[in-house]
Short mmCIF file of N, CA, C and O in Angstrom, two decimals:
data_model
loop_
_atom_site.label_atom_id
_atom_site.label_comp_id
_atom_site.label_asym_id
_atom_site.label_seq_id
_atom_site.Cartn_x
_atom_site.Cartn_y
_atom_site.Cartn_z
N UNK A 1 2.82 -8.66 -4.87
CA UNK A 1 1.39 -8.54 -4.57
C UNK A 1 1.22 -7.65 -3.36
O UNK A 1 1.99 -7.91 -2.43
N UNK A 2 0.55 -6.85 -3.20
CA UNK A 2 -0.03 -5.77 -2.62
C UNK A 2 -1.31 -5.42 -2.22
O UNK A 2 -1.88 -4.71 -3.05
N UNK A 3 -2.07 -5.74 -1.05
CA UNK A 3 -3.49 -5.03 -0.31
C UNK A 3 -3.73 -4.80 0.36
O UNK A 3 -3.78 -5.47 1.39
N UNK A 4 -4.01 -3.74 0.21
CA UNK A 4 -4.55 -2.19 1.22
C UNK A 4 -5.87 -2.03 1.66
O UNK A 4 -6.82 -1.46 1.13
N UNK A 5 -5.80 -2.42 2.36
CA UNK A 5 -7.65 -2.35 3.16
C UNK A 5 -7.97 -0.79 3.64
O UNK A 5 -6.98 -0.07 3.55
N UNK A 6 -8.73 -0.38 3.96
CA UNK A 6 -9.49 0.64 4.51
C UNK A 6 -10.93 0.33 5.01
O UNK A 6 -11.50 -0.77 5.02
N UNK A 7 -11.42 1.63 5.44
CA UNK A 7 -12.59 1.91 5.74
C UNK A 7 -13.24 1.07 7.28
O UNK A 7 -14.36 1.08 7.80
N UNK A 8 -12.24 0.54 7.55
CA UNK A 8 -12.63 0.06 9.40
C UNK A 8 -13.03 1.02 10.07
O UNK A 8 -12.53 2.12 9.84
N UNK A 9 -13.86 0.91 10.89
CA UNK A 9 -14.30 1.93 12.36
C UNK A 9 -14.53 0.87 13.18
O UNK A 9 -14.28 -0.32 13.38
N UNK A 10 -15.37 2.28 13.73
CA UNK A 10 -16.50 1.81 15.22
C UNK A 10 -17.81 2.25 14.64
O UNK A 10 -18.01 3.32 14.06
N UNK A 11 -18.80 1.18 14.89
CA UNK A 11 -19.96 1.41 14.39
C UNK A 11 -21.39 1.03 15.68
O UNK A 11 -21.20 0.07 16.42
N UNK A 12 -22.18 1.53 15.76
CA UNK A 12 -23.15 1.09 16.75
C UNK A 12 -23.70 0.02 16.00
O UNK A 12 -23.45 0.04 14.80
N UNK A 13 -24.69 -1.33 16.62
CA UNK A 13 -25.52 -2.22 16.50
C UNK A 13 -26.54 -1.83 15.43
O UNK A 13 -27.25 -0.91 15.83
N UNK A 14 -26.89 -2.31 14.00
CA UNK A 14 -27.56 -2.03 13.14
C UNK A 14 -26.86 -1.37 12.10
O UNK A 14 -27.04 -1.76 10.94
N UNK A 15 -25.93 -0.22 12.40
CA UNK A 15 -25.12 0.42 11.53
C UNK A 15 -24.83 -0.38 10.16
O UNK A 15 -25.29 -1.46 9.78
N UNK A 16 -24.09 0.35 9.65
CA UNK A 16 -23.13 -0.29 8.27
C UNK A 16 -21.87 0.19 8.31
O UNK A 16 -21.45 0.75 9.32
N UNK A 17 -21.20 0.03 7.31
CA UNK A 17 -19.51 0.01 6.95
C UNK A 17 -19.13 0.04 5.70
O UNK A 17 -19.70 -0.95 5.24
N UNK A 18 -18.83 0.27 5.27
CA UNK A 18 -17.98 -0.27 3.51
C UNK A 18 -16.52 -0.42 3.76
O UNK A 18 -15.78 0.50 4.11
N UNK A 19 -16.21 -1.53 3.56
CA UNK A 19 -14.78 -1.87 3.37
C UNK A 19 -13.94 -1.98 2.14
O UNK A 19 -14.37 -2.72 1.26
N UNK A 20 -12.81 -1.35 1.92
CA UNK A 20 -12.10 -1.28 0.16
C UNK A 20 -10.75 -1.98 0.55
O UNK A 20 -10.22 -1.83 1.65
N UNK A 21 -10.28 -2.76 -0.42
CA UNK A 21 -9.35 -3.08 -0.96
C UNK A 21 -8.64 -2.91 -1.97
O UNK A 21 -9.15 -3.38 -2.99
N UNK A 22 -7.59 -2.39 -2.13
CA UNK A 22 -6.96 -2.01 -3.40
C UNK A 22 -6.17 -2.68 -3.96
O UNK A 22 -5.16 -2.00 -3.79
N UNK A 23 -5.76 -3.80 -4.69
CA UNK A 23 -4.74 -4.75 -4.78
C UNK A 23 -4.00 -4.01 -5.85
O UNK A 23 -4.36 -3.00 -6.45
N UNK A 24 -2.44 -5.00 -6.01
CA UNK A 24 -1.82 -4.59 -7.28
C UNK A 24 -0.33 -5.95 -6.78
O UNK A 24 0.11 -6.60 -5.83
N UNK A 25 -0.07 -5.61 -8.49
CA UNK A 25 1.32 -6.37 -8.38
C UNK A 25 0.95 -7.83 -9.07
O UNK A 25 1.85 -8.66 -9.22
N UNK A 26 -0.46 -8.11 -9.48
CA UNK A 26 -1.06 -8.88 -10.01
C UNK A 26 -2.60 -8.82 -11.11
O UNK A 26 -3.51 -8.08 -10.72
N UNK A 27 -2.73 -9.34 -11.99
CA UNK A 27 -3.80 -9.04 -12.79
C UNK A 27 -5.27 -9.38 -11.93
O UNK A 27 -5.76 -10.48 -11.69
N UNK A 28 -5.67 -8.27 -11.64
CA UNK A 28 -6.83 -8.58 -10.92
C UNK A 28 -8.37 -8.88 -11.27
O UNK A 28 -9.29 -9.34 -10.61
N UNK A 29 -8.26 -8.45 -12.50
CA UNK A 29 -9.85 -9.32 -13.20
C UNK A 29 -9.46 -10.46 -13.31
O UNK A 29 -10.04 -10.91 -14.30
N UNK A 30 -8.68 -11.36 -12.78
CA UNK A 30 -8.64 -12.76 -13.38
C UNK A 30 -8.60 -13.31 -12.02
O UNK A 30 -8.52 -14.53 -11.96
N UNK A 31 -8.65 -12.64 -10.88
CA UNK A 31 -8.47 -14.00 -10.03
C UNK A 31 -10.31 -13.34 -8.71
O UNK A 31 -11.02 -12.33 -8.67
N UNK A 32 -10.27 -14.27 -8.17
CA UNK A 32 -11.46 -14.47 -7.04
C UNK A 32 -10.73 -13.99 -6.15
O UNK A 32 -9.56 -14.33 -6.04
N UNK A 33 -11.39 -13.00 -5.25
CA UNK A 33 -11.00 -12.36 -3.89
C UNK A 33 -12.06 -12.42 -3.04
O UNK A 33 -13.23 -12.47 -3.42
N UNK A 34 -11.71 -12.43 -1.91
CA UNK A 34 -11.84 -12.75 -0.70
C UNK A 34 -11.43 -11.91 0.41
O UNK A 34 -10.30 -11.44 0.57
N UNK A 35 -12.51 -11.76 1.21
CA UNK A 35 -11.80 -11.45 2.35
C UNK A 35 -12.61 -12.54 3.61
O UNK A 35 -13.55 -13.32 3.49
N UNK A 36 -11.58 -12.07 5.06
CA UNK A 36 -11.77 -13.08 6.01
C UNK A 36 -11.74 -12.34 7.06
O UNK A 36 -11.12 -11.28 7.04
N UNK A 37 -12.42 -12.78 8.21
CA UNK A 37 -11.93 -12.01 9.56
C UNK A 37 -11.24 -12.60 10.65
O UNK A 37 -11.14 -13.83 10.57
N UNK A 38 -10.72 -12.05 11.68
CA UNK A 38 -10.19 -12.85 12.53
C UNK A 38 -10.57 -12.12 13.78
O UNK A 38 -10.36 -10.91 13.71
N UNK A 39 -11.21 -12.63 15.20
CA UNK A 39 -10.48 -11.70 16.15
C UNK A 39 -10.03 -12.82 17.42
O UNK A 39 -10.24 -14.03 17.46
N UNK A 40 -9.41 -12.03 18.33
CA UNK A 40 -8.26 -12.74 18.82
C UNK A 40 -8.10 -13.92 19.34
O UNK A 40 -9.03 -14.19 20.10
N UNK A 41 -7.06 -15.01 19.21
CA UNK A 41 -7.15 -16.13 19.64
C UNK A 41 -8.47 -17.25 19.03
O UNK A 41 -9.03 -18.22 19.55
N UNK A 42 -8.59 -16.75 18.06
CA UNK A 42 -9.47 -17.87 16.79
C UNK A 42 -8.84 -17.65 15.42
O UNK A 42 -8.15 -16.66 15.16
N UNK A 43 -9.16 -18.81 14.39
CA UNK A 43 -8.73 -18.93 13.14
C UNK A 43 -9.63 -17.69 12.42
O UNK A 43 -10.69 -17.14 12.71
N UNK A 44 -8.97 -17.60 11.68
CA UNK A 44 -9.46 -16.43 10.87
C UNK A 44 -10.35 -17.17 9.91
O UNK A 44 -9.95 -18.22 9.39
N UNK A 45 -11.93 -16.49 9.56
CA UNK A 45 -12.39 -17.06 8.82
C UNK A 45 -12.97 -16.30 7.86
O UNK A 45 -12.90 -15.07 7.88
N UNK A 46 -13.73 -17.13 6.71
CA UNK A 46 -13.84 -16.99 5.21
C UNK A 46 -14.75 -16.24 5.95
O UNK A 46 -14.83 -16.38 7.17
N UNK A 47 -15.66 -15.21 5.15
CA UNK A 47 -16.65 -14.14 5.39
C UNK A 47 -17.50 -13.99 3.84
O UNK A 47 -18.65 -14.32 3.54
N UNK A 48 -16.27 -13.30 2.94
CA UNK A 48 -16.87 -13.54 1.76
C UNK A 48 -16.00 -13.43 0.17
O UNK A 48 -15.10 -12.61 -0.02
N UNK A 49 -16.52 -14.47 -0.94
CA UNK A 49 -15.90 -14.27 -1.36
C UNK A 49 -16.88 -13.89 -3.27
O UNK A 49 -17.97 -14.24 -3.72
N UNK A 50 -15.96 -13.20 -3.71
CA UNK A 50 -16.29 -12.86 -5.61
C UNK A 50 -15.20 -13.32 -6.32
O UNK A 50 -14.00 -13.31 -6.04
N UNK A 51 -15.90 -13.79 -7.44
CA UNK A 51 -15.54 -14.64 -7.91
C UNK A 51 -14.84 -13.34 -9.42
O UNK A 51 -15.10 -12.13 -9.40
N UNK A 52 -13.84 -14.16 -10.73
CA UNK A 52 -13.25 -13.24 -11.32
C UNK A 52 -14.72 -12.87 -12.36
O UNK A 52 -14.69 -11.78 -12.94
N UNK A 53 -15.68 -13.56 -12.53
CA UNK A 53 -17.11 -13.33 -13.35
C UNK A 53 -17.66 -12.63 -12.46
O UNK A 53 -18.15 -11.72 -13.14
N UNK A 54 -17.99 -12.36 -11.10
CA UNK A 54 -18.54 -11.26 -10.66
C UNK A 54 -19.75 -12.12 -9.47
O UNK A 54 -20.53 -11.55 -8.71
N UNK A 55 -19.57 -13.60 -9.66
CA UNK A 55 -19.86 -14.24 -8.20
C UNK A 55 -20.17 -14.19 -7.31
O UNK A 55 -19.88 -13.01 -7.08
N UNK A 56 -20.69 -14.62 -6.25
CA UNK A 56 -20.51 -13.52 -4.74
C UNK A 56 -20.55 -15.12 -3.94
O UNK A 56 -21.08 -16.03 -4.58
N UNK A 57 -19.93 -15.44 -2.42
CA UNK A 57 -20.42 -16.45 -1.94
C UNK A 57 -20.21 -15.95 -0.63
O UNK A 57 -19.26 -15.19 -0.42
N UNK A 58 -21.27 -16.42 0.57
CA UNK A 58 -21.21 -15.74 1.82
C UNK A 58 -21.22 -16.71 2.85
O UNK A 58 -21.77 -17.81 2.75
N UNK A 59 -20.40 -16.13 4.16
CA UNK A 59 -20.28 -17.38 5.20
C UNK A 59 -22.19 -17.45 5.84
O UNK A 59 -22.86 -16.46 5.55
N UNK A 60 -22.62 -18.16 6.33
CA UNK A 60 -24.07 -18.31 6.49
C UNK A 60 -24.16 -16.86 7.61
O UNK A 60 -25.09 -16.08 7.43
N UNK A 61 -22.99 -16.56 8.91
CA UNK A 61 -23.38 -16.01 10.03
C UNK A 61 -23.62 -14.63 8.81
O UNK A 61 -24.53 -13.96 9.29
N UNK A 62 -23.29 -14.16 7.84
CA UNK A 62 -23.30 -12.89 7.11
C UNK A 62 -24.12 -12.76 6.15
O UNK A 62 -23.97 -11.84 5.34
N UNK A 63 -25.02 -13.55 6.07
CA UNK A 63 -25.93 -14.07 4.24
C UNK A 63 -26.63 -12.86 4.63
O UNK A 63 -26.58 -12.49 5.80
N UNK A 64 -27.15 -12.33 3.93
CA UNK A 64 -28.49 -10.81 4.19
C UNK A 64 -28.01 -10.19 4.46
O UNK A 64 -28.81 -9.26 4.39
N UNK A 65 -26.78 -9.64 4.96
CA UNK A 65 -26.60 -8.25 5.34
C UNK A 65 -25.32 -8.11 4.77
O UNK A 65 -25.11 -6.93 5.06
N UNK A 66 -24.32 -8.49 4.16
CA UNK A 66 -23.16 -8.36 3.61
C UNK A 66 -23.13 -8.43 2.03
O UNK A 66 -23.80 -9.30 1.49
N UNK A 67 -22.46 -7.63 1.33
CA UNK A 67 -22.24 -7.58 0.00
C UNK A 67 -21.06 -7.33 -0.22
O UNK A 67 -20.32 -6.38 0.05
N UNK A 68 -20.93 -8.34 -0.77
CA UNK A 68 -19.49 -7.83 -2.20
C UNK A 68 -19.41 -7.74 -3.64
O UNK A 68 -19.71 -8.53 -4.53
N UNK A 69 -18.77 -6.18 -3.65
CA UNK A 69 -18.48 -6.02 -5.20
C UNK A 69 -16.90 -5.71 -5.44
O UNK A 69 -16.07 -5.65 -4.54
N UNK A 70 -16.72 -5.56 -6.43
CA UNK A 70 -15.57 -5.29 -7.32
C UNK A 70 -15.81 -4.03 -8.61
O UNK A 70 -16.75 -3.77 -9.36
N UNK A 71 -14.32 -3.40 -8.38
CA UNK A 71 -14.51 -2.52 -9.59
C UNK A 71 -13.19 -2.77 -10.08
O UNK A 71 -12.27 -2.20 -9.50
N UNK A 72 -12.83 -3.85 -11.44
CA UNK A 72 -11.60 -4.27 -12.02
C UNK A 72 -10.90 -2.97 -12.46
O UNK A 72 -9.69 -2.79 -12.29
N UNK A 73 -11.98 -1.77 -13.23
CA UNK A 73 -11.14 -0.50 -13.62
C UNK A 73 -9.82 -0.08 -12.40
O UNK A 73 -8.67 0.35 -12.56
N UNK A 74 -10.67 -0.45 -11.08
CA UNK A 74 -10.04 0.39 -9.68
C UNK A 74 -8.89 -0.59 -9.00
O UNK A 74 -8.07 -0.39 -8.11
N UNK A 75 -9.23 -1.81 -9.88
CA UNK A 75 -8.27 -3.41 -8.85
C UNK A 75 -8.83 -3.00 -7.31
O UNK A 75 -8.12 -2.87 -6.32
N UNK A 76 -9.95 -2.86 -7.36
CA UNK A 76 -10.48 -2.92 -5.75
C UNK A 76 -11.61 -3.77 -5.61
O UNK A 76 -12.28 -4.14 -6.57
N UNK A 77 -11.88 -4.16 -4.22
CA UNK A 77 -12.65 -5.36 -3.89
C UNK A 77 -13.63 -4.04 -2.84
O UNK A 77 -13.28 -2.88 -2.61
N UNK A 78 -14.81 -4.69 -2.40
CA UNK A 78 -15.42 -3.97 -1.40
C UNK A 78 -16.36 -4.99 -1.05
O UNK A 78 -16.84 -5.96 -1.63
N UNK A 79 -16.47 -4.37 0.29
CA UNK A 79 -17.00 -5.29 1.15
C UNK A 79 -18.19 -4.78 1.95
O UNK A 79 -17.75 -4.57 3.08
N UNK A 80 -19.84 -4.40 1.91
CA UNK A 80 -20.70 -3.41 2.52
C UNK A 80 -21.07 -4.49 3.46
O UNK A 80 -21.23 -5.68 3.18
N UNK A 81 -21.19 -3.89 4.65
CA UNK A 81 -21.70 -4.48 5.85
C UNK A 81 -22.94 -3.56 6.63
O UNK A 81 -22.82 -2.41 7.08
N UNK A 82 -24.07 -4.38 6.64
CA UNK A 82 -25.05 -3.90 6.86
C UNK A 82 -25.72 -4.63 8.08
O UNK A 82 -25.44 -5.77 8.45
N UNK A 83 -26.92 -3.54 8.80
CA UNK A 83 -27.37 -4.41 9.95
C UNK A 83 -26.05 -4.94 10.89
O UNK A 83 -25.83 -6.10 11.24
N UNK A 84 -25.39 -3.94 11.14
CA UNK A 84 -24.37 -4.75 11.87
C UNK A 84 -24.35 -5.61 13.40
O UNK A 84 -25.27 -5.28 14.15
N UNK A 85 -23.69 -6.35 13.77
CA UNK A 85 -24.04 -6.85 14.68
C UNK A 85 -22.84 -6.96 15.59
O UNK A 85 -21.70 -6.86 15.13
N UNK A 86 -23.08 -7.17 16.93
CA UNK A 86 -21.22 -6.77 18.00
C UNK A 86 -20.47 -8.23 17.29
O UNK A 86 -19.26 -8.11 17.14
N UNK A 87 -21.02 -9.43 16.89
CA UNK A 87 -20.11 -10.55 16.69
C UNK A 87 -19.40 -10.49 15.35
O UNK A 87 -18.60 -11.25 14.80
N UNK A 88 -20.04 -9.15 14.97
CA UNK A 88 -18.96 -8.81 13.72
C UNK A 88 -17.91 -8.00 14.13
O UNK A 88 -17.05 -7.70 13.31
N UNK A 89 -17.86 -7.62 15.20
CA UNK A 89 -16.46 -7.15 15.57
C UNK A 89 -15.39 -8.13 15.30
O UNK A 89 -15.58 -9.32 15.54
N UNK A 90 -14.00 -7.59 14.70
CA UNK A 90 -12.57 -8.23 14.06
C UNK A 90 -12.01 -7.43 13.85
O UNK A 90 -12.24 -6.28 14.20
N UNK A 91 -10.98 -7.89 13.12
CA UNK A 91 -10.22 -7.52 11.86
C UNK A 91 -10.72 -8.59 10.89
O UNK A 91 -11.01 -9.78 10.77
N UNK A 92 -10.61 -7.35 10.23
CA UNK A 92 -11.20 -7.75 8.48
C UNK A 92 -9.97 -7.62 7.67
O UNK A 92 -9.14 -6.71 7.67
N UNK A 93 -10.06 -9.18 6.69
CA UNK A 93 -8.13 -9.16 5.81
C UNK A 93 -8.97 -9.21 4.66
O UNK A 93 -10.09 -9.72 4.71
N UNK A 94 -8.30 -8.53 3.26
CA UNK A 94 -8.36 -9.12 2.39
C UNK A 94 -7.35 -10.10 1.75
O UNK A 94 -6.16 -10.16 2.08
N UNK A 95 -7.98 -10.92 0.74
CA UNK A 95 -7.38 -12.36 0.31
C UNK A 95 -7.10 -12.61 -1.21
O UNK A 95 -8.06 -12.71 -1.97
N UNK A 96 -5.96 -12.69 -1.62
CA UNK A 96 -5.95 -13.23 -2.98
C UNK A 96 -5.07 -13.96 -2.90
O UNK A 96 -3.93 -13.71 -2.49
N UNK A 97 -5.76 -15.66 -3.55
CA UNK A 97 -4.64 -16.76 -3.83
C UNK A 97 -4.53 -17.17 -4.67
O UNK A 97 -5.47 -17.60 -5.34
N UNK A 98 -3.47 -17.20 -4.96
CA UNK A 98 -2.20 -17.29 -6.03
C UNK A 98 -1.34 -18.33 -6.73
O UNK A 98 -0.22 -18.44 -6.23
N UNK A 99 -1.60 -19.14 -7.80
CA UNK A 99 -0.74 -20.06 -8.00
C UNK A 99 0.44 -20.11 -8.82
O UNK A 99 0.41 -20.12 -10.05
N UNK A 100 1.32 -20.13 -8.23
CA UNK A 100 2.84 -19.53 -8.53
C UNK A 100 2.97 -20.53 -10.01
O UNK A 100 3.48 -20.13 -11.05
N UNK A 101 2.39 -21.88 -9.80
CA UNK A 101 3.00 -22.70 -11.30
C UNK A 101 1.83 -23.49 -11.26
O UNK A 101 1.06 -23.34 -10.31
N UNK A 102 1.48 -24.63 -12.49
CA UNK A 102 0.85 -25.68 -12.70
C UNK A 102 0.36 -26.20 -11.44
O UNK A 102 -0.78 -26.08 -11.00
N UNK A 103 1.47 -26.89 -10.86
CA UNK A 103 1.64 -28.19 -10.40
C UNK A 103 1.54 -27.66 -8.90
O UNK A 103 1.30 -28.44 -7.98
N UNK A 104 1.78 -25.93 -8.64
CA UNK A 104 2.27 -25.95 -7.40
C UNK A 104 0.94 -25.42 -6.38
O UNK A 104 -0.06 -24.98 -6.94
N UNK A 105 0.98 -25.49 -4.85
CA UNK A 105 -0.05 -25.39 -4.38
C UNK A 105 -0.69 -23.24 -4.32
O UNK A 105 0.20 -22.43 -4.06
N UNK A 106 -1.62 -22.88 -4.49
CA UNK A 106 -2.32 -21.65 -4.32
C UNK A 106 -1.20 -20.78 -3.10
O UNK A 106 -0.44 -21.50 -2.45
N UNK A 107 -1.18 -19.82 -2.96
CA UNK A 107 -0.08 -19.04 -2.35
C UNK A 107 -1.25 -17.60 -1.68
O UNK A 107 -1.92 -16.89 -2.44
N UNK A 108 -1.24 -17.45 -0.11
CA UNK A 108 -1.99 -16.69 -0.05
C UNK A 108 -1.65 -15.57 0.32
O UNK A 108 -0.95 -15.66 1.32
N UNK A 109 -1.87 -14.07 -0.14
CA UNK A 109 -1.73 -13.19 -0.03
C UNK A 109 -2.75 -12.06 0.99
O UNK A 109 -3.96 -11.89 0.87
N UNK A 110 -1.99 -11.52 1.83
CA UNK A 110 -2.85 -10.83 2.32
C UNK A 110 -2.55 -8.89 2.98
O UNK A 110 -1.55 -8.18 2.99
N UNK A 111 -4.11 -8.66 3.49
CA UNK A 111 -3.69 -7.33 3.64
C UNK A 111 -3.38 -6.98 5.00
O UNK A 111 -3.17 -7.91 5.79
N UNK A 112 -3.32 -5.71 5.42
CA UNK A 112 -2.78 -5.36 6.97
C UNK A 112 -3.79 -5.49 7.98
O UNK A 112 -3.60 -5.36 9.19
N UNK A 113 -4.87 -5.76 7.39
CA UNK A 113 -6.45 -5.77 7.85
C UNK A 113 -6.81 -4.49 8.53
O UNK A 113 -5.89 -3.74 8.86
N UNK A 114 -8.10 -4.13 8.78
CA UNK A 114 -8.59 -3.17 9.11
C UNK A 114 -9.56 -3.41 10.18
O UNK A 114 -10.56 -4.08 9.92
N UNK A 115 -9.28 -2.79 11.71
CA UNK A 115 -10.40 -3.28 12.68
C UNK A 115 -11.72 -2.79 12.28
O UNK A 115 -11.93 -1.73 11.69
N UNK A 116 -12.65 -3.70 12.67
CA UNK A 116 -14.10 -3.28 12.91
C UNK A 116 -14.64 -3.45 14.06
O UNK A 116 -14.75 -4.61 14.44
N UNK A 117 -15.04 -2.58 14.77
CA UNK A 117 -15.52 -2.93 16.36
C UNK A 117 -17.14 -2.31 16.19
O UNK A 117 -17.38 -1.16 15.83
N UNK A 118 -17.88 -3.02 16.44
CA UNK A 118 -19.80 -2.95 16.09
C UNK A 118 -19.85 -2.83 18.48
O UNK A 118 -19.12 -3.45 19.25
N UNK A 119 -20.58 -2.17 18.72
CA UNK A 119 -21.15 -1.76 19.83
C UNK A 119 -22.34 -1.86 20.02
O UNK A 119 -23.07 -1.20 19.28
N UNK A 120 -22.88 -2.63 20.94
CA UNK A 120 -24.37 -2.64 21.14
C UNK A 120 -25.24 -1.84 21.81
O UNK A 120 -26.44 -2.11 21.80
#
């Protein structure tokens, strides 16, 4: 399993972003992706996730200004960030989890993440 993030910057207050993910090494119309952010010295958290039907679910601090889509032709995930704001400054990971067997627990995969630093 394999993901490649892009499209991080520096963005001023209000700005936008588009973030891509490219996965592989796994069938990717079939599973829900995710990505999460982290920045330093806190748990990394859920942000947003699509589902393998085309889903969308958002952490509340991001509802209105964040979108995610998918293009299965591309095995890429994207992530548009809009209205940006400085507490969206991170790193941004993408997420796909994985269940190796039946019985066994989800396995999480991730990418190299990509900083985003928003400026006010």
């Amino acid at each position: 399993v394999q993901l490649v993030e892009s499209g991080g910057g520096s963005v001023q207050a209000g700005g936008s972003l588009r973030l891509s993910c490219v996965a592989s090494g796994f069938i990717f119309s079939y599973r829900d992706m995710h990505w999460y952010r982290q920045v330093p010295g806190k748990q990394r958290d859920l942000v947003a996730t699509i589902t393998s039907s085309g889903g969308s679910n958002f952490a509340d601090s991001v509802k209105g200004r964040f979108e995610i889509s998918r293009d299965n032709a591309k095995n890429t995930v994207y992530l548009q960030m809009n209205t940006m704001k400085p507490e969206d400054t991170a790193v941004y990971y993408c997420n796909v989890k994985i269940r190796r067997s039946v019985l066994g627990e989800p396995i999480d995969y991730w990418g190299q993440g990509t900083q985003v630093t928003v400026s006010s």
